[in-house]
């Protein structure tokens, strides 16, 4: 149902018989108004200073999609605006992202569908204290410097955030499919302006429409998914490399990892039966040409075959260097590699020295777009989502749940209980733990390694 978030067609989309479009459009209008007020300086911090730093706190689907889009649209940032993401509960993330920020000029946005995710809530509490300390406990410090994106209004209120500054979404939006909801709309509109975020929606809507209407043999997400299935289930290649030749797509592999691996890492069919074929795939990648100087060797000559996706652009985001008879620009230099790598993989080269022999016959796909803009960033986002969903449909698994992630959370809660017990009475409770985990917990609580 996440396609409703960017349904610009004017047609209704119903969930349980109710058209959700009026609510979707209402939240978008609320975001447009709020973000315009911040960017124009009408809505300032408590000391009257203009807000110029946005710290987005969230994890998983409440982080990776927005970070991918922000990185793709860095060249569209409003003058003087900074956007930083804090996801990890490791204090290094918060400490280093905020070290050079002035709370008077900073707005923190807490992004969490449930508003209960442990890492996000811990970072949110730290941010709340950071703002209060930095703003002399001003009565309006939280009201003016902290906002929320969530489905859980009551929890947002209990946390102390004014719900007038909360931007909602709905249960029918899955976390990793939520980048075009308020989850992405709020931080990105504060960074690049609502008009540019709307172009992301237009690009995603373009791909949604193409996916819904194009014949299967011309349908880009369907073809991509079927090639994946061919590689995974018929050729046995269960790892895929995503290799964008654009620095702006540096975070697309990380976002795709969550979309693919959290959606399709499943071993039970929707009807409850065990699967007896491979599902899911490991996705990894780096922007070109960086990856060439790192892991491409294994893709070229390793014993595993790793199908690769190349993405390139006709025009660069920045024109640097000149195309002359003697030199090529940065972009053309980048594109020489985009052209060369798929051929090297496909055709290889024979050499009398065995170690220099490239076998070739390694599959890849290349996608060429005009330019990395908010529109194409949105289009690629929707391509990624539909590609994963098509595989789920073909395999008969549910791409929209993630029970595996939950076990780790339950075990984590158990350890938090043991740590709280230590804080209270100094007891190191290792009851029920295996020897290895007991040793690790003991070391962490004692603050030193054993022996
Ligand atoms: O990692 C598990 C998960 O539930 C993801 O699916 C989700 O995107 C993430 O946690 C964050 O959840 P929330 O938005 O509720 O904080």
CSV table of C-alpha atoms and ligand atoms in Angstrom, one decimal:
chain,number,residue,atom,x,y,z
A,1,UNK,CA,0.0,0.0,0.0
A,2,UNK,CA,3.0,2.3,0.2
A,3,UNK,CA,2.3,3.3,-3.4
A,4,UNK,CA,-0.6,5.4,-1.9
A,5,UNK,CA,2.1,7.7,-0.4
A,6,UNK,CA,3.0,9.0,-3.8
A,7,UNK,CA,-0.3,8.5,-5.7
A,8,UNK,CA,-0.3,11.7,-7.6
A,9,UNK,CA,-3.0,10.5,-10.1
A,10,UNK,CA,-5.9,11.9,-8.2
A,11,UNK,CA,-7.5,8.5,-8.1
A,12,UNK,CA,-8.6,7.0,-4.7
A,13,UNK,CA,-6.7,4.1,-3.1
A,14,UNK,CA,-8.7,2.2,-0.5
A,15,UNK,CA,-7.5,0.4,2.6
A,16,UNK,CA,-10.2,-1.7,4.2
A,17,UNK,CA,-12.8,0.1,2.1
A,18,UNK,CA,-11.6,3.6,3.0
A,19,UNK,CA,-9.9,6.0,0.6
A,20,UNK,CA,-6.6,6.9,2.3
A,21,UNK,CA,-5.7,9.7,-0.1
A,22,UNK,CA,-7.3,12.6,1.8
A,23,UNK,CA,-5.2,11.7,4.9
A,24,UNK,CA,-2.0,11.2,2.9
A,25,UNK,CA,-2.5,14.6,1.2
A,26,UNK,CA,-3.4,16.2,4.5
A,27,UNK,CA,-0.1,15.1,6.1
A,28,UNK,CA,1.9,16.2,3.0
A,29,UNK,CA,0.2,19.7,3.2
A,30,UNK,CA,1.1,19.9,6.9
A,31,UNK,CA,4.8,19.0,6.1
A,32,UNK,CA,4.9,21.6,3.3
A,33,UNK,CA,3.6,24.3,5.6
A,34,UNK,CA,5.9,23.4,8.5
A,35,UNK,CA,9.1,23.0,6.5
A,36,UNK,CA,8.5,26.2,4.5
A,37,UNK,CA,8.1,28.0,7.8
A,38,UNK,CA,11.4,26.6,9.1
A,39,UNK,CA,13.3,27.3,5.8
A,40,UNK,CA,12.0,30.8,5.5
A,41,UNK,CA,13.0,31.6,9.0
A,42,UNK,CA,9.4,32.2,10.2
A,43,UNK,CA,9.8,29.3,12.6
A,44,UNK,CA,13.0,29.8,14.6
A,45,UNK,CA,14.6,28.3,17.7
A,46,UNK,CA,13.9,29.6,21.2
A,47,UNK,CA,16.6,32.3,20.9
A,48,UNK,CA,15.3,33.5,17.6
A,49,UNK,CA,18.1,32.0,15.6
A,50,UNK,CA,17.3,30.4,12.2
A,51,UNK,CA,17.3,26.6,12.2
A,52,UNK,CA,20.0,25.4,9.9
A,53,UNK,CA,20.9,21.9,11.2
A,54,UNK,CA,18.5,18.9,11.1
A,55,UNK,CA,19.4,15.8,13.2
A,56,UNK,CA,17.2,12.9,12.1
A,57,UNK,CA,17.2,10.1,14.7
A,58,UNK,CA,15.8,6.7,13.6
A,59,UNK,CA,17.0,3.3,12.5
A,60,UNK,CA,16.3,0.6,9.9
A,61,UNK,CA,13.4,1.7,7.7
A,62,UNK,CA,13.2,5.0,9.6
A,63,UNK,CA,16.7,5.8,8.5
A,64,UNK,CA,18.1,4.0,5.5
A,65,UNK,CA,15.7,5.2,2.8
A,66,UNK,CA,15.8,8.8,3.9
A,67,UNK,CA,19.6,8.7,4.1
A,68,UNK,CA,19.8,7.2,0.6
A,69,UNK,CA,17.6,10.0,-0.8
A,70,UNK,CA,19.5,12.7,1.1
A,71,UNK,CA,22.8,11.5,-0.3
A,72,UNK,CA,21.3,11.4,-3.8
A,73,UNK,CA,20.1,15.0,-3.4
A,74,UNK,CA,23.0,16.6,-1.7
A,75,UNK,CA,23.5,19.0,-4.6
A,76,UNK,CA,19.9,20.2,-4.1
A,77,UNK,CA,20.4,21.2,-0.4
A,78,UNK,CA,19.0,24.6,0.6
A,79,UNK,CA,21.8,27.0,1.2
A,80,UNK,CA,23.2,26.7,4.7
A,81,UNK,CA,21.1,23.6,5.6
A,82,UNK,CA,22.8,20.5,7.1
A,83,UNK,CA,21.1,17.1,7.6
A,84,UNK,CA,22.7,14.5,9.8
A,85,UNK,CA,21.4,11.0,10.6
A,86,UNK,CA,21.9,9.3,14.0
A,87,UNK,CA,20.9,5.7,13.9
A,88,UNK,CA,23.3,3.7,16.0
A,89,UNK,CA,22.9,3.5,19.8
A,90,UNK,CA,26.7,3.5,20.0
A,91,UNK,CA,27.2,6.9,21.6
A,92,UNK,CA,29.9,7.7,19.0
A,93,UNK,CA,27.2,8.3,16.5
A,94,UNK,CA,25.3,10.9,18.5
A,95,UNK,CA,28.4,12.5,20.0
A,96,UNK,CA,30.2,12.9,16.6
A,97,UNK,CA,27.2,14.0,14.6
A,98,UNK,CA,26.3,16.7,17.2
A,99,UNK,CA,29.8,17.8,18.3
A,100,UNK,CA,30.0,20.9,16.1
A,101,UNK,CA,26.3,21.8,16.2
A,102,UNK,CA,24.8,24.7,18.1
A,103,UNK,CA,21.5,23.6,19.7
A,104,UNK,CA,20.1,27.1,19.1
A,105,UNK,CA,20.2,26.4,15.4
A,106,UNK,CA,19.3,22.7,15.5
A,107,UNK,CA,16.1,20.8,15.1
A,108,UNK,CA,15.9,17.2,16.1
A,109,UNK,CA,13.4,14.9,14.3
A,110,UNK,CA,12.7,11.6,16.0
A,111,UNK,CA,11.5,9.1,13.4
A,112,UNK,CA,10.0,5.9,14.6
A,113,UNK,CA,6.9,4.1,13.4
A,114,UNK,CA,6.4,2.4,16.8
A,115,UNK,CA,8.1,5.0,19.0
A,116,UNK,CA,9.4,2.1,21.1
A,117,UNK,CA,12.6,1.0,19.2
A,118,UNK,CA,15.2,0.8,21.9
A,119,UNK,CA,18.1,2.4,20.0
A,120,UNK,CA,16.0,5.3,18.7
A,121,UNK,CA,14.4,6.0,22.1
A,122,UNK,CA,17.8,6.0,23.8
A,123,UNK,CA,19.2,8.5,21.2
A,124,UNK,CA,15.9,10.5,21.5
A,125,UNK,CA,16.4,10.8,25.3
A,126,UNK,CA,20.0,11.8,24.8
A,127,UNK,CA,19.0,14.4,22.2
A,128,UNK,CA,16.3,15.8,24.5
A,129,UNK,CA,18.9,16.3,27.3
A,130,UNK,CA,21.4,17.8,24.8
A,131,UNK,CA,18.8,20.4,23.8
A,132,UNK,CA,17.8,21.2,27.4
A,133,UNK,CA,21.4,21.5,28.4
A,134,UNK,CA,22.3,23.6,25.4
A,135,UNK,CA,19.3,25.9,25.7
A,136,UNK,CA,19.5,26.6,29.4
A,137,UNK,CA,16.4,24.5,30.1
A,138,UNK,CA,14.3,27.0,28.2
A,139,UNK,CA,10.6,26.2,28.7
A,140,UNK,CA,10.0,25.9,24.9
A,141,UNK,CA,13.3,24.1,24.2
A,142,UNK,CA,11.6,20.8,23.2
A,143,UNK,CA,8.5,22.4,21.7
A,144,UNK,CA,10.6,24.4,19.3
A,145,UNK,CA,13.6,22.1,18.7
A,146,UNK,CA,12.2,18.6,18.7
A,147,UNK,CA,9.6,17.1,16.3
A,148,UNK,CA,8.4,13.6,15.6
A,149,UNK,CA,7.4,11.3,12.7
A,150,UNK,CA,5.4,8.3,14.0
A,151,UNK,CA,2.2,6.4,14.0
A,152,UNK,CA,2.1,6.4,17.8
A,153,UNK,CA,0.6,9.8,18.8
A,154,UNK,CA,0.2,8.9,22.5
A,155,UNK,CA,3.8,7.8,23.0
A,156,UNK,CA,5.0,11.0,21.2
A,157,UNK,CA,3.0,13.1,23.6
A,158,UNK,CA,4.2,11.1,26.6
A,159,UNK,CA,7.8,11.7,25.5
A,160,UNK,CA,7.1,15.5,25.7
A,161,UNK,CA,6.9,16.4,22.0
A,162,UNK,CA,4.1,18.8,21.0
A,163,UNK,CA,1.8,16.6,18.8
A,164,UNK,CA,1.2,19.7,16.7
A,165,UNK,CA,4.8,19.1,15.6
A,166,UNK,CA,4.2,15.4,14.9
A,167,UNK,CA,3.7,14.1,11.4
A,168,UNK,CA,1.8,10.9,11.1
A,169,UNK,CA,1.7,7.8,8.9
A,170,UNK,CA,-0.2,4.6,9.1
A,171,UNK,CA,0.1,0.9,10.0
A,172,UNK,CA,-0.3,0.0,6.4
A,173,UNK,CA,3.2,1.5,5.6
A,174,UNK,CA,5.9,-1.0,6.3
A,175,UNK,CA,9.1,0.4,7.9
A,176,UNK,CA,11.4,-0.3,5.0
A,177,UNK,CA,8.8,0.9,2.5
A,178,UNK,CA,8.2,4.2,4.3
A,179,UNK,CA,10.8,6.5,2.7
A,180,UNK,CA,8.0,8.3,0.8
A,181,UNK,CA,5.9,8.8,3.9
A,182,UNK,CA,6.5,11.5,6.5
A,183,UNK,CA,9.6,9.4,7.4
A,184,UNK,CA,11.4,10.8,4.4
A,185,UNK,CA,9.2,13.8,3.7
A,186,UNK,CA,10.0,15.6,7.0
A,187,UNK,CA,13.8,15.5,7.1
A,188,UNK,CA,14.2,15.7,3.4
A,189,UNK,CA,11.9,18.7,2.9
A,190,UNK,CA,13.8,20.5,5.7
A,191,UNK,CA,17.0,19.8,3.8
A,192,UNK,CA,16.2,20.3,0.1
A,193,UNK,CA,12.8,22.0,0.3
A,194,UNK,CA,9.3,20.4,-0.1
A,195,UNK,CA,9.3,21.1,-3.8
A,196,UNK,CA,12.3,18.8,-4.3
A,197,UNK,CA,10.8,16.2,-2.1
A,198,UNK,CA,7.7,16.3,-4.2
A,199,UNK,CA,9.8,15.5,-7.2
A,200,UNK,CA,10.9,12.3,-5.4
A,201,UNK,CA,7.2,11.4,-5.1
A,202,UNK,CA,6.8,12.1,-8.8
A,203,UNK,CA,9.7,9.8,-9.7
A,204,UNK,CA,8.4,7.0,-7.4
A,205,UNK,CA,4.9,7.5,-8.8
A,206,UNK,CA,6.3,7.3,-12.4
A,207,UNK,CA,7.8,3.9,-11.5
A,208,UNK,CA,4.6,2.7,-9.7
A,209,UNK,CA,2.6,3.6,-12.8
A,210,UNK,CA,5.1,1.8,-15.1
A,211,UNK,CA,5.1,-1.2,-12.8
A,212,UNK,CA,1.3,-1.3,-12.8
A,213,UNK,CA,0.7,-0.8,-16.5
A,214,UNK,CA,3.8,-1.8,-18.6
A,215,UNK,CA,3.6,-5.3,-20.3
A,216,UNK,CA,5.7,-7.8,-18.3
A,217,UNK,CA,8.4,-8.1,-21.0
A,218,UNK,CA,9.0,-4.3,-20.8
A,219,UNK,CA,8.4,-3.9,-17.1
A,220,UNK,CA,11.6,-2.8,-15.4
A,221,UNK,CA,10.9,-4.1,-11.8
A,222,UNK,CA,9.5,-7.4,-13.1
A,223,UNK,CA,12.4,-8.0,-15.5
A,224,UNK,CA,14.9,-7.1,-12.7
A,225,UNK,CA,13.2,-9.5,-10.3
A,226,UNK,CA,12.9,-12.3,-12.9
A,227,UNK,CA,16.6,-12.0,-13.7
A,228,UNK,CA,17.3,-12.2,-9.9
A,229,UNK,CA,15.2,-15.4,-9.7
A,230,UNK,CA,17.0,-16.8,-12.7
A,231,UNK,CA,20.3,-16.1,-11.1
A,232,UNK,CA,19.3,-17.3,-7.6
A,233,UNK,CA,17.1,-20.3,-8.3
A,234,UNK,CA,18.3,-21.6,-11.7
A,235,UNK,CA,22.0,-20.7,-11.7
A,236,UNK,CA,22.6,-20.8,-7.9
A,237,UNK,CA,24.1,-17.3,-7.5
A,238,UNK,CA,22.8,-16.1,-4.2
A,239,UNK,CA,24.8,-12.9,-3.9
A,240,UNK,CA,24.2,-9.8,-5.9
A,241,UNK,CA,26.5,-6.7,-6.3
A,242,UNK,CA,24.9,-3.3,-6.7
A,243,UNK,CA,27.4,-1.0,-8.3
A,244,UNK,CA,26.2,2.6,-8.9
A,245,UNK,CA,28.6,4.7,-10.9
A,246,UNK,CA,27.4,7.8,-9.0
A,247,UNK,CA,28.7,9.1,-5.6
A,248,UNK,CA,25.1,10.3,-5.0
A,249,UNK,CA,24.0,6.7,-4.9
A,250,UNK,CA,26.5,5.7,-2.3
A,251,UNK,CA,23.8,4.8,0.2
A,252,UNK,CA,21.6,2.9,-2.3
A,253,UNK,CA,23.3,-0.5,-1.5
A,254,UNK,CA,22.7,-0.1,2.2
A,255,UNK,CA,19.0,0.8,1.7
A,256,UNK,CA,18.6,-2.1,-0.9
A,257,UNK,CA,20.1,-4.4,1.6
A,258,UNK,CA,17.3,-3.8,4.1
A,259,UNK,CA,14.6,-3.8,1.5
A,260,UNK,CA,15.8,-7.1,0.0
A,261,UNK,CA,17.2,-9.0,3.0
A,262,UNK,CA,14.6,-8.0,5.6
A,263,UNK,CA,11.8,-8.6,3.1
A,264,UNK,CA,12.9,-11.8,1.5
A,265,UNK,CA,15.1,-13.5,4.0
A,266,UNK,CA,12.3,-16.1,4.7
A,267,UNK,CA,12.0,-19.9,4.9
A,268,UNK,CA,8.3,-20.3,5.2
A,269,UNK,CA,5.7,-19.7,2.5
A,270,UNK,CA,2.6,-17.5,3.1
A,271,UNK,CA,0.6,-20.7,3.5
A,272,UNK,CA,2.8,-21.9,6.3
A,273,UNK,CA,4.8,-24.6,4.4
A,274,UNK,CA,8.5,-24.7,4.4
A,275,UNK,CA,10.2,-23.5,1.2
A,276,UNK,CA,12.2,-26.1,-0.6
A,277,UNK,CA,14.1,-23.6,-2.8
A,278,UNK,CA,16.4,-20.6,-2.2
A,279,UNK,CA,14.8,-17.3,-1.3
A,280,UNK,CA,16.4,-13.9,-0.7
A,281,UNK,CA,19.8,-12.9,-1.7
A,282,UNK,CA,22.8,-11.2,-0.2
A,283,UNK,CA,23.1,-7.7,-1.6
A,284,UNK,CA,26.2,-5.6,-1.2
A,285,UNK,CA,27.9,-2.8,-3.1
A,286,UNK,CA,29.8,0.4,-3.2
A,287,UNK,CA,29.8,3.3,-5.7
A,288,UNK,CA,32.1,2.9,-8.7
A,289,UNK,CA,34.9,3.3,-9.0
A,290,UNK,CA,35.7,2.7,-5.3
A,291,UNK,CA,34.6,-0.9,-5.4
A,292,UNK,CA,37.0,-1.6,-8.3
A,293,UNK,CA,39.9,-1.0,-6.0
A,294,UNK,CA,38.5,-3.2,-3.4
A,295,UNK,CA,36.3,-6.3,-4.0
A,296,UNK,CA,35.9,-6.5,-7.8
A,297,UNK,CA,38.8,-8.9,-8.0
A,298,UNK,CA,36.6,-11.6,-6.5
A,299,UNK,CA,33.8,-10.8,-8.9
A,300,UNK,CA,36.2,-11.1,-11.8
A,301,UNK,CA,38.2,-14.1,-10.9
A,302,UNK,CA,36.8,-15.6,-7.7
A,303,UNK,CA,35.3,-19.0,-7.6
A,304,UNK,CA,31.8,-17.6,-6.8
A,305,UNK,CA,29.8,-16.0,-9.6
A,306,UNK,CA,28.2,-12.7,-8.3
A,307,UNK,CA,25.7,-11.1,-10.7
A,308,UNK,CA,26.2,-7.3,-10.8
A,309,UNK,CA,23.9,-4.4,-11.4
A,310,UNK,CA,25.5,-1.3,-12.8
A,311,UNK,CA,23.8,2.1,-12.7
A,312,UNK,CA,25.1,5.1,-14.6
A,313,UNK,CA,24.0,8.6,-15.7
A,314,UNK,CA,24.4,10.5,-18.9
A,315,UNK,CA,25.0,13.7,-17.1
A,316,UNK,CA,26.8,14.3,-13.8
A,317,UNK,CA,25.6,16.3,-10.8
A,318,UNK,CA,28.7,18.4,-10.9
A,319,UNK,CA,30.6,19.4,-14.0
A,320,UNK,CA,34.3,19.2,-13.0
A,321,UNK,CA,37.2,18.9,-15.5
A,322,UNK,CA,37.0,19.5,-19.2
A,323,UNK,CA,36.5,17.2,-22.2
A,324,UNK,CA,39.3,18.2,-24.6
A,325,UNK,CA,41.5,16.4,-27.1
A,326,UNK,CA,43.9,15.6,-24.2
A,327,UNK,CA,41.6,15.1,-21.2
A,328,UNK,CA,38.3,13.8,-20.2
A,329,UNK,CA,36.1,15.3,-17.5
A,330,UNK,CA,35.6,13.6,-14.1
A,331,UNK,CA,32.2,12.3,-15.4
A,332,UNK,CA,33.6,10.8,-18.6
A,333,UNK,CA,36.4,9.2,-16.6
A,334,UNK,CA,33.9,7.7,-14.3
A,335,UNK,CA,31.9,6.5,-17.4
A,336,UNK,CA,34.9,4.8,-19.0
A,337,UNK,CA,34.7,2.4,-16.0
A,338,UNK,CA,30.9,2.0,-16.2
A,339,UNK,CA,31.4,0.9,-19.8
A,340,UNK,CA,34.5,-1.3,-19.2
A,341,UNK,CA,33.4,-3.4,-16.2
A,342,UNK,CA,30.4,-5.2,-17.7
A,343,UNK,CA,32.4,-6.2,-20.7
A,344,UNK,CA,35.3,-7.3,-18.6
A,345,UNK,CA,32.9,-9.5,-16.6
A,346,UNK,CA,31.1,-10.8,-19.7
A,347,UNK,CA,33.9,-11.5,-22.0
A,348,UNK,CA,37.0,-11.8,-19.8
A,349,UNK,CA,40.3,-12.2,-21.5
A,350,UNK,CA,42.5,-15.2,-22.1
A,351,UNK,CA,46.1,-15.1,-21.1
A,352,UNK,CA,48.8,-17.7,-21.3
A,353,UNK,CA,49.7,-16.9,-17.7
A,354,UNK,CA,47.0,-18.9,-15.8
A,355,UNK,CA,46.8,-16.4,-12.9
A,356,UNK,CA,46.0,-13.6,-15.4
A,357,UNK,CA,43.3,-15.5,-17.1
A,358,UNK,CA,39.8,-14.0,-16.8
A,359,UNK,CA,37.1,-16.6,-17.3
A,360,UNK,CA,34.3,-14.1,-18.3
A,361,UNK,CA,30.7,-15.3,-18.7
A,362,UNK,CA,29.8,-13.4,-15.5
A,363,UNK,CA,26.3,-11.9,-15.6
A,364,UNK,CA,25.5,-8.2,-15.1
A,365,UNK,CA,22.8,-5.7,-16.0
A,366,UNK,CA,23.4,-2.0,-16.8
A,367,UNK,CA,20.9,0.8,-16.3
A,368,UNK,CA,21.6,4.2,-17.8
A,369,UNK,CA,19.5,7.2,-16.7
A,370,UNK,CA,19.8,10.9,-17.8
A,371,UNK,CA,20.8,12.5,-14.5
A,372,UNK,CA,20.6,11.9,-10.7
A,373,UNK,CA,17.8,14.2,-9.7
A,374,UNK,CA,15.1,14.1,-7.0
A,375,UNK,CA,12.9,12.5,-9.7
A,376,UNK,CA,15.3,9.7,-10.7
A,377,UNK,CA,16.2,9.1,-7.0
A,378,UNK,CA,12.5,8.5,-6.3
A,379,UNK,CA,12.2,6.3,-9.4
A,380,UNK,CA,15.1,4.1,-8.3
A,381,UNK,CA,13.7,3.9,-4.8
A,382,UNK,CA,10.4,2.5,-6.2
A,383,UNK,CA,12.3,0.2,-8.6
A,384,UNK,CA,14.1,-1.3,-5.6
A,385,UNK,CA,10.8,-1.8,-3.6
A,386,UNK,CA,8.9,-3.4,-6.5
A,387,UNK,CA,11.8,-5.6,-7.5
A,388,UNK,CA,11.9,-7.1,-4.0
A,389,UNK,CA,8.1,-7.4,-3.8
A,390,UNK,CA,7.9,-9.2,-7.2
A,391,UNK,CA,10.3,-11.9,-5.9
A,392,UNK,CA,8.2,-12.3,-2.8
A,393,UNK,CA,5.1,-12.7,-4.9
A,394,UNK,CA,6.8,-15.3,-7.2
A,395,UNK,CA,8.3,-17.2,-4.3
A,396,UNK,CA,5.0,-17.1,-2.3
A,397,UNK,CA,6.6,-15.6,0.8
A,398,UNK,CA,5.5,-12.6,2.8
A,399,UNK,CA,7.9,-9.7,1.9
A,400,UNK,CA,6.2,-7.5,4.5
A,401,UNK,CA,7.0,-9.1,7.8
A,402,UNK,CA,10.3,-9.6,9.7
A,403,UNK,CA,9.9,-12.0,12.6
A,404,UNK,CA,13.6,-12.9,12.6
A,405,UNK,CA,14.5,-9.4,13.7
A,406,UNK,CA,12.3,-9.7,16.7
A,407,UNK,CA,14.2,-12.6,18.4
A,408,UNK,CA,17.3,-10.4,18.7
A,409,UNK,CA,15.2,-7.7,20.3
A,410,UNK,CA,13.8,-10.1,22.9
A,411,UNK,CA,17.2,-11.5,23.8
A,412,UNK,CA,18.5,-7.9,24.0
A,413,UNK,CA,15.8,-7.1,26.5
A,414,UNK,CA,16.9,-10.0,28.7
A,415,UNK,CA,20.4,-8.7,28.8
A,416,UNK,CA,19.2,-5.2,29.6
A,417,UNK,CA,17.4,-6.7,32.6
A,418,UNK,CA,20.7,-8.3,33.8
A,419,UNK,CA,22.5,-5.0,33.4
A,420,UNK,CA,19.8,-3.1,35.3
A,421,UNK,CA,20.2,-5.7,38.1
A,422,UNK,CA,23.9,-5.1,38.2
A,423,UNK,CA,23.3,-1.3,38.3
A,424,UNK,CA,20.9,-1.8,41.3
A,425,UNK,CA,22.8,-4.4,43.5
A,426,UNK,CA,26.1,-5.2,41.8
A,427,UNK,CA,25.0,-8.8,40.9
A,428,UNK,CA,26.4,-10.3,37.7
A,429,UNK,CA,23.5,-12.6,36.8
A,430,UNK,CA,24.6,-15.2,34.2
A,431,UNK,CA,21.9,-17.7,35.0
A,432,UNK,CA,20.6,-19.5,31.9
A,433,UNK,CA,23.4,-18.1,29.7
A,434,UNK,CA,25.8,-20.3,27.7
A,435,UNK,CA,29.4,-20.2,28.9
A,436,UNK,CA,30.6,-18.0,26.0
A,437,UNK,CA,27.9,-15.3,26.5
A,438,UNK,CA,28.3,-15.5,30.3
A,439,UNK,CA,32.0,-14.6,29.9
A,440,UNK,CA,31.3,-11.8,27.6
A,441,UNK,CA,28.6,-10.3,29.8
A,442,UNK,CA,30.9,-10.6,32.9
A,443,UNK,CA,33.7,-8.7,31.1
A,444,UNK,CA,31.4,-6.0,29.9
A,445,UNK,CA,29.9,-5.4,33.4
A,446,UNK,CA,33.3,-5.5,35.1
A,447,UNK,CA,34.7,-3.2,32.4
A,448,UNK,CA,37.7,-5.5,31.8
A,449,UNK,CA,38.6,-8.6,29.8
A,450,UNK,CA,39.1,-11.8,31.8
A,451,UNK,CA,42.5,-13.0,32.9
B,1,LIG,O1,14.8,-3.7,12.3
B,1,LIG,C1,13.5,-4.0,12.6
B,1,LIG,C2,12.6,-2.9,12.4
B,1,LIG,O2,11.4,-3.3,12.9
B,1,LIG,C3,12.6,-2.4,11.0
B,1,LIG,O3,11.7,-3.2,10.2
B,1,LIG,C4,12.1,-1.0,11.1
B,1,LIG,O4,12.3,-0.3,10.0
B,1,LIG,C5,13.0,-0.6,12.3
B,1,LIG,O5,13.0,-1.7,13.1
B,1,LIG,C6,12.6,0.7,13.0
B,1,LIG,O6,11.3,0.6,13.6
B,1,LIG,P1,10.6,2.0,14.1
B,1,LIG,O7,10.4,2.8,12.9
B,1,LIG,O8,9.4,1.5,14.7
B,1,LIG,O9,11.5,2.6,15.1
